Structures are given as C-alpha cells and as structure tokens.
Amino acid sequence: MSSFETLLSLIAAVLAASISAVLIRATRPLLLRVALAKPNARSSHRIPTPQGAGIAVIAATLLAGGIVIVMAGSPDLTVPFMVFAACLFIAVVGFADDIRSLPVAPRLLLQAAAVAAVVFSAPADLRLVPVCPVWLERGLLLIAGLWFVNLVNFMDGLDLMTAAEAVPITVAVALLGSFGHVPAAPALVAAALCGALLGFAPFNRPVAKIFLGDVGSLPIGLLLGWCLLELALHQQFAAALLLPLYYLADATVTLVRRIARREPFWSAHRSHFYQRATDNGFTVWRVVGEVFALNVVLALLAFASVALNSLTADTVLLLAGAIAVAWQLRRFSRPF
C-alpha cells in the first residue's frame, strides 16, 4: 500500500470537503431565488427547497482532484482532462434542466455525448471482453454508462441518499487505488468526490436545506461510472458490480416493473423501493441509514473479491451481494 497515495487521497478529501461547504454557504442565497425545487409527484420534501448544491460539490471535486494530481508531480499521473470536461458539460446540461425542464430526447443526447467522451477516452488496449469487437464493447459501455448516469439521478430523491450511496463507493475506490488495483487518477478523484459529498452532507441531512439538483447528480453519476469502469478494466469486474449493486437493482427493477405495467416510465414517480419505504412508515434517517449500511457490506464484499481474485470467489460474493440487496428491497417494499 502506498502511504504517499493515501496521504494524497486524504488531502484531496479534506480540501474538497472544505471547498464544497464554503461554496454551498456562498451560493445558497442565490439558489433560493433562481433554483427552487417545489414539491411534485416524485418529491419526498414538503416545502420548496433550493437545488443546485451540485455546483459546489462538482467544483470542489474537480478543483481538489486536479490540485492534488498536479501536487503529486508524477509524469505517470496526469489530470484526466477529457473526464473533467465531460463532467462540466453534463453539469451544465443538468443545471439547464434544473432551471427549465429540457425535453427528454435532447437531454438524453447531450448526456450520451458526455458519457461517450468518457468511454472512448479509455485506452484501447484495456478491454472487458477481449474477444468482443472494440466497437461493440464500447457501444454497450456507452449504453450502460448512460443508464448509470440516469439511475444515479433517479435515486437522488431523498435527503442524504446520494451521500449514503456514493461515499462507500468512493472510499472503496480510493482505498483500492492505494493498493494498486485502480489507477491513481480515478482513485484521487474518488477521494475528492467523497470529501465534497461529506462537505455537502450537513446541508442535506433531514430536513434538507438544499438539494444537489441534476447539476450534481448527473456529473456524480458520470464520475462514479468512470471510477467503476476503471476498476472493471483493471480486471476487477465483480468488485465494480458489487459496489453500486443496490442502486443498480432498485433503479433497474423499478424501471422494468413500470415498463411491464405500461406506465410512462420517463415521468416523475414515487415507485422506487427507497421511496416506497418512506410511504410504508420508514423514517428518512432509517432508509438512508440502512442503505449506507448495505453499501458498506457491499464494499467489504468488493474488497474480498479483489483479495481472493478467483472466479469461484467472485461468483459466491456476487450471489451474497445479490441476496443482501434483494432482502433490503423486500424490506423496503413492506410496511415497517
């Protein structure tokens, strides 16, 4: 384990947390006037609340991550400019949607452009399935990345929910980077994103004073997707699946059920399992606490997968993760 990389990760996290908290305090009065989220069919809040804290979270992540990467002074460690540019681009798309709702098709095309920039910037010699044609693999990754960005956005519907999901993932990626299982750049950016979300958390705890907005949830999804892609491309596919497994299951099962019922799945709704939990008597703190605990368990399973490094272990650990997630979804879908 590199103590130097661990120190850099800690610096990135602390710096990002400080920048995030300061920027949120500075921008909240303005966001109260221009980006007020009013309760609707999907909402879990009851009073108008400003959204747009994602501006601070993403700015803090990119600034802290970029500064620490430059501080490292290593010729093998450079700022991932394409990823940062795509992150800023999708944040602008998200902010435009926060201010004035964009039509579905243009919104998806713009998001796809940002995801494509990240997917196709990955080195061509790094492959998930070497026997698969490059164009097909990257095309499937583009579709998967677009879904992942949107599911992170869909799941950002409860106070502290995104922090409860993203903090365990980013801590895991940063630690795996220290052990050499993830390249240094995504590991340091993950540490910075973790810090930025921790700086945001006090403002978003129930009852939230401010929300991320699409300007935050979309680029957070993009950055998390990039980190998980780097993990998978470095032969840790099971770990890359285990870390976001709760979000993948909740959002995907909900989408499939809505399509099967011929519901307008693109419209706002409250049928995600975590939303049904609050309707079934769970408090917000209970929901996010259980999601956080589940994600810590999934992170431990991901570490075990990396440590054991065998197909048999990966299969068993993925099955254990799937059972844990299924139990949690079932728990949320029943009255408390």
CSV table of C-alpha atoms in Angstrom, one decimal:
chain,number,residue,atom,x,y,z
A,1,MET,CA,0.0,0.0,0.0
A,2,SER,CA,1.4,3.4,-1.0
A,3,SER,CA,1.5,5.7,2.0
A,4,PHE,CA,2.1,8.6,-0.4
A,5,GLU,CA,-1.1,7.9,-2.4
A,6,THR,CA,-3.0,7.5,0.9
A,7,LEU,CA,-1.8,10.9,2.0
A,8,LEU,CA,-2.8,12.5,-1.3
A,9,SER,CA,-6.2,10.9,-1.0
A,10,LEU,CA,-6.7,12.4,2.5
A,11,ILE,CA,-5.6,15.8,1.2
A,12,ALA,CA,-8.0,15.6,-1.7
A,13,ALA,CA,-10.9,14.6,0.6
A,14,VAL,CA,-10.2,17.3,3.2
A,15,LEU,CA,-9.6,20.0,0.6
A,16,ALA,CA,-12.8,19.1,-1.4
A,17,ALA,CA,-14.9,19.0,1.8
A,18,SER,CA,-13.8,22.5,2.8
A,19,ILE,CA,-14.3,23.9,-0.7
A,20,SER,CA,-17.7,22.3,-1.0
A,21,ALA,CA,-19.0,23.6,2.3
A,22,VAL,CA,-17.8,27.1,1.7
A,23,LEU,CA,-19.3,27.2,-1.8
A,24,ILE,CA,-22.6,25.9,-0.6
A,25,ARG,CA,-22.9,28.6,2.0
A,26,ALA,CA,-21.9,31.2,-0.5
A,27,THR,CA,-24.3,30.1,-3.3
A,28,ARG,CA,-27.4,29.0,-1.3
A,29,PRO,CA,-28.9,32.6,-1.1
A,30,LEU,CA,-28.7,32.9,-4.9
A,31,LEU,CA,-30.1,29.4,-5.5
A,32,LEU,CA,-33.1,30.3,-3.2
A,33,ARG,CA,-34.1,32.8,-5.9
A,34,VAL,CA,-33.3,31.0,-9.1
A,35,ALA,CA,-33.4,27.2,-8.5
A,36,LEU,CA,-36.2,26.5,-6.0
A,37,ALA,CA,-37.5,22.9,-6.1
A,38,LYS,CA,-41.2,22.8,-5.5
A,39,PRO,CA,-42.8,19.6,-4.2
A,40,ASN,CA,-44.2,17.4,-7.0
A,41,ALA,CA,-45.4,13.8,-7.6
A,42,ARG,CA,-41.9,12.5,-7.2
A,43,SER,CA,-40.8,14.6,-4.2
A,44,SER,CA,-40.1,13.4,-0.7
A,45,HIS,CA,-40.0,17.0,0.6
A,46,ARG,CA,-43.0,19.1,1.5
A,47,ILE,CA,-41.7,22.7,1.3
A,48,PRO,CA,-39.9,24.5,-1.5
A,49,THR,CA,-36.2,23.9,-1.2
A,50,PRO,CA,-33.3,25.3,-3.2
A,51,GLN,CA,-31.4,22.9,-5.5
A,52,GLY,CA,-28.1,23.3,-7.2
A,53,ALA,CA,-25.6,22.4,-4.4
A,54,GLY,CA,-24.1,20.1,-7.1
A,55,ILE,CA,-22.4,23.2,-8.4
A,56,ALA,CA,-20.3,23.3,-5.2
A,57,VAL,CA,-19.8,19.6,-5.0
A,58,ILE,CA,-18.6,19.2,-8.6
A,59,ALA,CA,-16.4,22.4,-8.5
A,60,ALA,CA,-14.9,21.1,-5.2
A,61,THR,CA,-14.3,17.6,-6.7
A,62,LEU,CA,-12.6,18.9,-9.8
A,63,LEU,CA,-10.6,21.6,-8.1
A,64,ALA,CA,-9.3,19.4,-5.3
A,65,GLY,CA,-8.7,16.4,-7.6
A,66,GLY,CA,-6.9,18.5,-10.1
A,67,ILE,CA,-4.8,20.3,-7.5
A,68,VAL,CA,-3.7,17.0,-5.8
A,69,ILE,CA,-2.9,15.3,-9.1
A,70,VAL,CA,-0.7,18.3,-10.0
A,71,MET,CA,0.8,18.2,-6.5
A,72,ALA,CA,1.8,14.6,-7.0
A,73,GLY,CA,4.4,15.7,-9.6
A,74,SER,CA,4.5,12.3,-11.2
A,75,PRO,CA,4.9,12.1,-15.0
A,76,ASP,CA,2.7,9.0,-15.0
A,77,LEU,CA,-0.1,10.9,-13.2
A,78,THR,CA,-2.0,13.5,-15.2
A,79,VAL,CA,-5.2,15.3,-14.9
A,80,PRO,CA,-8.0,13.4,-16.8
A,81,PHE,CA,-9.0,16.5,-18.9
A,82,MET,CA,-11.5,14.6,-21.1
A,83,VAL,CA,-13.3,13.2,-18.0
A,84,PHE,CA,-13.3,16.6,-16.3
A,85,ALA,CA,-14.6,18.3,-19.5
A,86,ALA,CA,-17.4,15.8,-19.9
A,87,CYS,CA,-18.2,16.3,-16.2
A,88,LEU,CA,-18.5,20.0,-16.6
A,89,PHE,CA,-20.6,19.6,-19.8
A,90,ILE,CA,-23.1,17.2,-18.2
A,91,ALA,CA,-23.3,19.5,-15.2
A,92,VAL,CA,-24.3,22.4,-17.5
A,93,VAL,CA,-26.9,20.2,-19.0
A,94,GLY,CA,-28.2,19.3,-15.6
A,95,PHE,CA,-28.3,22.9,-14.4
A,96,ALA,CA,-30.3,23.9,-17.5
A,97,ASP,CA,-32.7,21.1,-16.7
A,98,ASP,CA,-32.9,22.3,-13.1
A,99,ILE,CA,-33.8,25.8,-14.2
A,100,ARG,CA,-36.2,24.9,-17.0
A,101,SER,CA,-37.1,21.3,-17.8
A,102,LEU,CA,-35.5,20.1,-21.0
A,103,PRO,CA,-37.3,17.7,-23.5
A,104,VAL,CA,-36.4,14.0,-23.0
A,105,ALA,CA,-34.7,13.4,-26.4
A,106,PRO,CA,-32.3,16.4,-26.4
A,107,ARG,CA,-31.4,15.8,-22.8
A,108,LEU,CA,-30.5,12.1,-23.4
A,109,LEU,CA,-28.4,13.0,-26.5
A,110,LEU,CA,-26.4,15.6,-24.6
A,111,GLN,CA,-25.9,13.1,-21.7
A,112,ALA,CA,-24.9,10.5,-24.2
A,113,ALA,CA,-22.2,12.8,-25.6
A,114,ALA,CA,-20.7,13.3,-22.2
A,115,VAL,CA,-20.7,9.5,-21.5
A,116,ALA,CA,-19.2,8.8,-24.9
A,117,ALA,CA,-16.4,11.2,-24.2
A,118,VAL,CA,-15.5,9.2,-21.0
A,119,VAL,CA,-16.0,5.8,-22.5
A,120,PHE,CA,-14.0,6.4,-25.7
A,121,SER,CA,-11.2,8.2,-23.8
A,122,ALA,CA,-10.3,4.8,-22.1
A,123,PRO,CA,-7.1,3.2,-23.5
A,124,ALA,CA,-7.9,0.9,-26.4
A,125,ASP,CA,-5.7,-1.8,-25.0
A,126,LEU,CA,-7.8,-2.1,-21.8
A,127,ARG,CA,-10.8,-4.4,-22.5
A,128,LEU,CA,-13.5,-6.1,-20.5
A,129,VAL,CA,-14.0,-8.9,-23.1
A,130,PRO,CA,-11.0,-9.2,-25.4
A,131,VAL,CA,-12.9,-11.5,-27.9
A,132,CYS,CA,-15.6,-8.9,-28.3
A,133,PRO,CA,-15.1,-6.3,-31.1
A,134,VAL,CA,-13.9,-3.0,-29.7
A,135,TRP,CA,-16.7,-1.0,-31.3
A,136,LEU,CA,-19.4,-3.3,-29.8
A,137,GLU,CA,-17.9,-3.3,-26.3
A,138,ARG,CA,-17.6,0.5,-26.3
A,139,GLY,CA,-21.1,0.8,-27.7
A,140,LEU,CA,-22.5,-1.4,-24.9
A,141,LEU,CA,-20.5,0.6,-22.3
A,142,LEU,CA,-22.0,3.8,-23.7
A,143,ILE,CA,-25.5,2.4,-23.2
A,144,ALA,CA,-24.6,1.1,-19.7
A,145,GLY,CA,-22.9,4.5,-18.8
A,146,LEU,CA,-26.0,6.5,-19.9
A,147,TRP,CA,-28.2,4.2,-17.8
A,148,PHE,CA,-25.9,4.5,-14.8
A,149,VAL,CA,-25.8,8.4,-15.0
A,150,ASN,CA,-29.6,8.5,-15.1
A,151,LEU,CA,-30.2,5.9,-12.4
A,152,VAL,CA,-28.0,8.0,-10.0
A,153,ASN,CA,-30.2,10.9,-10.9
A,154,PHE,CA,-33.4,8.9,-10.4
A,155,MET,CA,-32.1,7.6,-7.0
A,156,ASP,CA,-31.4,11.2,-5.8
A,157,GLY,CA,-34.9,11.6,-4.3
A,158,LEU,CA,-34.3,11.5,-0.6
A,159,ASP,CA,-32.2,13.6,1.8
A,160,LEU,CA,-28.7,12.2,2.1
A,161,MET,CA,-29.4,9.3,-0.3
A,162,THR,CA,-26.7,10.1,-2.8
A,163,ALA,CA,-24.1,10.5,0.0
A,164,ALA,CA,-25.2,7.2,1.5
A,165,GLU,CA,-24.5,5.5,-1.8
A,166,ALA,CA,-21.5,7.4,-3.2
A,167,VAL,CA,-19.4,7.8,0.0
A,168,PRO,CA,-18.9,4.0,0.4
A,169,ILE,CA,-18.1,3.6,-3.3
A,170,THR,CA,-15.6,6.5,-3.4
A,171,VAL,CA,-13.9,5.3,-0.2
A,172,ALA,CA,-13.6,1.8,-1.6
A,173,VAL,CA,-12.2,3.1,-5.0
A,174,ALA,CA,-9.7,5.4,-3.2
A,175,LEU,CA,-8.5,2.5,-0.9
A,176,LEU,CA,-8.2,0.1,-3.9
A,177,GLY,CA,-6.2,2.8,-5.6
A,178,SER,CA,-3.8,2.9,-2.7
A,179,PHE,CA,-3.3,-0.9,-3.1
A,180,GLY,CA,-2.7,-0.5,-6.9
A,181,HIS,CA,-6.0,-2.0,-8.1
A,182,VAL,CA,-7.2,1.2,-9.6
A,183,PRO,CA,-5.1,3.9,-11.4
A,184,ALA,CA,-4.1,6.8,-9.3
A,185,ALA,CA,-6.1,9.5,-11.2
A,186,PRO,CA,-9.6,7.9,-10.6
A,187,ALA,CA,-8.6,7.0,-7.1
A,188,LEU,CA,-7.7,10.6,-6.2
A,189,VAL,CA,-10.8,11.9,-7.9
A,190,ALA,CA,-12.9,9.4,-6.0
A,191,ALA,CA,-11.3,10.7,-2.7
A,192,ALA,CA,-12.1,14.3,-3.8
A,193,LEU,CA,-15.7,13.4,-4.6
A,194,CYS,CA,-16.0,11.6,-1.2
A,195,GLY,CA,-14.8,14.8,0.5
A,196,ALA,CA,-17.1,17.1,-1.5
A,197,LEU,CA,-20.1,15.0,-0.6
A,198,LEU,CA,-19.1,15.0,3.1
A,199,GLY,CA,-18.9,18.8,2.9
A,200,PHE,CA,-22.4,18.8,1.4
A,201,ALA,CA,-23.9,16.3,3.8
A,202,PRO,CA,-24.6,18.7,6.8
A,203,PHE,CA,-26.7,20.8,4.4
A,204,ASN,CA,-28.6,17.8,3.0
A,205,ARG,CA,-29.4,15.9,6.2
A,206,PRO,CA,-33.1,15.7,7.1
A,207,VAL,CA,-34.8,18.1,6.8
A,208,ALA,CA,-32.5,19.2,3.9
A,209,LYS,CA,-31.7,22.9,3.5
A,210,ILE,CA,-30.5,22.3,-0.1
A,211,PHE,CA,-30.5,19.6,-2.8
A,212,LEU,CA,-27.9,18.6,-5.3
A,213,GLY,CA,-30.1,19.0,-8.3
A,214,ASP,CA,-29.4,17.5,-11.7
A,215,VAL,CA,-26.3,19.7,-11.9
A,216,GLY,CA,-24.9,17.5,-9.1
A,217,SER,CA,-26.5,14.1,-9.6
A,218,LEU,CA,-25.7,13.7,-13.3
A,219,PRO,CA,-21.9,14.5,-13.1
A,220,ILE,CA,-21.7,12.5,-9.9
A,221,GLY,CA,-23.1,9.5,-11.8
A,222,LEU,CA,-20.6,10.2,-14.6
A,223,LEU,CA,-17.6,10.3,-12.2
A,224,LEU,CA,-18.8,7.2,-10.3
A,225,GLY,CA,-19.3,5.4,-13.6
A,226,TRP,CA,-15.8,6.3,-14.7
A,227,CYS,CA,-14.3,5.1,-11.5
A,228,LEU,CA,-16.2,1.8,-11.7
A,229,LEU,CA,-15.2,1.4,-15.4
A,230,GLU,CA,-11.5,1.9,-14.5
A,231,LEU,CA,-11.9,-0.8,-11.8
A,232,ALA,CA,-13.6,-3.2,-14.3
A,233,LEU,CA,-11.0,-2.5,-17.0
A,234,HIS,CA,-8.3,-3.5,-14.5
A,235,GLN,CA,-9.8,-7.0,-14.1
A,236,GLN,CA,-11.9,-6.3,-11.1
A,237,PHE,CA,-15.3,-6.7,-12.8
A,238,ALA,CA,-17.0,-8.4,-9.7
A,239,ALA,CA,-15.9,-5.5,-7.4
A,240,ALA,CA,-17.2,-3.0,-10.0
A,241,LEU,CA,-20.6,-4.6,-9.9
A,242,LEU,CA,-20.8,-5.1,-6.2
A,243,LEU,CA,-20.1,-1.5,-5.2
A,244,PRO,CA,-23.2,0.0,-6.9
A,245,LEU,CA,-25.4,-3.1,-6.7
A,246,TYR,CA,-28.1,-1.5,-4.6
A,247,TYR,CA,-28.6,1.4,-6.9
A,248,LEU,CA,-28.5,-0.9,-10.0
A,249,ALA,CA,-31.1,-3.2,-8.5
A,250,ASP,CA,-33.5,-0.6,-7.2
A,251,ALA,CA,-33.5,1.5,-10.3
A,252,THR,CA,-33.5,-1.3,-12.8
A,253,VAL,CA,-36.2,-3.4,-11.1
A,254,THR,CA,-38.3,-0.3,-10.8
A,255,LEU,CA,-37.9,0.6,-14.5
A,256,VAL,CA,-38.7,-2.9,-15.7
A,257,ARG,CA,-41.8,-3.0,-13.5
A,258,ARG,CA,-43.0,0.3,-14.8
A,259,ILE,CA,-42.5,-0.8,-18.4
A,260,ALA,CA,-44.3,-4.1,-17.8
A,261,ARG,CA,-47.2,-2.1,-16.4
A,262,ARG,CA,-47.2,0.2,-19.5
A,263,GLU,CA,-46.6,3.2,-17.3
A,264,PRO,CA,-44.9,6.3,-18.7
A,265,PHE,CA,-41.5,5.3,-17.2
A,266,TRP,CA,-39.9,8.6,-18.2
A,267,SER,CA,-42.2,10.7,-16.0
A,268,ALA,CA,-41.8,11.6,-12.3
A,269,HIS,CA,-42.9,8.9,-9.9
A,270,ARG,CA,-42.5,7.6,-6.3
A,271,SER,CA,-42.2,3.8,-7.0
A,272,HIS,CA,-38.5,3.3,-6.3
A,273,PHE,CA,-38.1,0.9,-3.3
A,274,TYR,CA,-36.5,3.6,-1.1
A,275,GLN,CA,-39.4,5.9,-1.8
A,276,ARG,CA,-41.9,3.2,-1.1
A,277,ALA,CA,-40.1,2.6,2.2
A,278,THR,CA,-40.9,6.1,3.4
A,279,ASP,CA,-44.6,5.6,2.3
A,280,ASN,CA,-44.5,2.3,4.3
A,281,GLY,CA,-43.5,4.0,7.6
A,282,PHE,CA,-39.7,4.1,7.4
A,283,THR,CA,-38.2,7.4,8.5
A,284,VAL,CA,-35.8,9.1,6.2
A,285,TRP,CA,-33.0,8.5,8.6
A,286,ARG,CA,-33.9,4.8,8.8
A,287,VAL,CA,-33.9,4.5,5.0
A,288,VAL,CA,-30.6,6.2,4.3
A,289,GLY,CA,-29.0,4.5,7.4
A,290,GLU,CA,-29.9,1.1,6.1
A,291,VAL,CA,-28.8,1.9,2.5
A,292,PHE,CA,-25.5,3.2,3.9
A,293,ALA,CA,-25.0,0.0,6.0
A,294,LEU,CA,-25.9,-2.2,3.0
A,295,ASN,CA,-23.3,-0.3,0.8
A,296,VAL,CA,-20.6,-0.8,3.5
A,297,VAL,CA,-21.4,-4.5,3.3
A,298,LEU,CA,-21.2,-4.4,-0.5
A,299,ALA,CA,-17.9,-2.6,-0.3
A,300,LEU,CA,-16.5,-5.3,2.1
A,301,LEU,CA,-17.6,-7.9,-0.4
A,302,ALA,CA,-15.9,-6.0,-3.2
A,303,PHE,CA,-12.6,-5.9,-1.2
A,304,ALA,CA,-12.9,-9.7,-0.6
A,305,SER,CA,-13.4,-10.2,-4.3
A,306,VAL,CA,-10.2,-8.2,-5.1
A,307,ALA,CA,-8.3,-10.0,-2.3
A,308,LEU,CA,-9.4,-13.6,-3.3
A,309,ASN,CA,-9.1,-13.0,-7.0
A,310,SER,CA,-10.8,-16.1,-8.3
A,311,LEU,CA,-13.8,-16.8,-10.4
A,312,THR,CA,-15.4,-19.1,-7.7
A,313,ALA,CA,-15.0,-16.4,-5.0
A,314,ASP,CA,-16.4,-13.7,-7.4
A,315,THR,CA,-19.5,-15.9,-8.1
A,316,VAL,CA,-20.1,-16.6,-4.4
A,317,LEU,CA,-19.6,-12.9,-3.4
A,318,LEU,CA,-21.8,-11.6,-6.2
A,319,LEU,CA,-24.5,-14.1,-5.0
A,320,ALA,CA,-24.1,-12.9,-1.4
A,321,GLY,CA,-24.4,-9.3,-2.6
A,322,ALA,CA,-27.5,-10.1,-4.6
A,323,ILE,CA,-29.1,-11.8,-1.7
A,324,ALA,CA,-28.4,-8.9,0.6
A,325,VAL,CA,-29.8,-6.4,-1.9
A,326,ALA,CA,-32.9,-8.5,-2.6
A,327,TRP,CA,-33.5,-8.7,1.2
A,328,GLN,CA,-33.2,-4.9,1.5
A,329,LEU,CA,-35.6,-4.3,-1.4
A,330,ARG,CA,-38.1,-6.7,0.1
A,331,ARG,CA,-37.8,-5.0,3.4
A,332,PHE,CA,-38.4,-1.6,1.9
A,333,SER,CA,-41.5,-2.8,0.0
A,334,ARG,CA,-43.3,-3.9,3.1
A,335,PRO,CA,-44.8,-1.8,6.0
A,336,PHE,CA,-42.4,-1.1,8.8
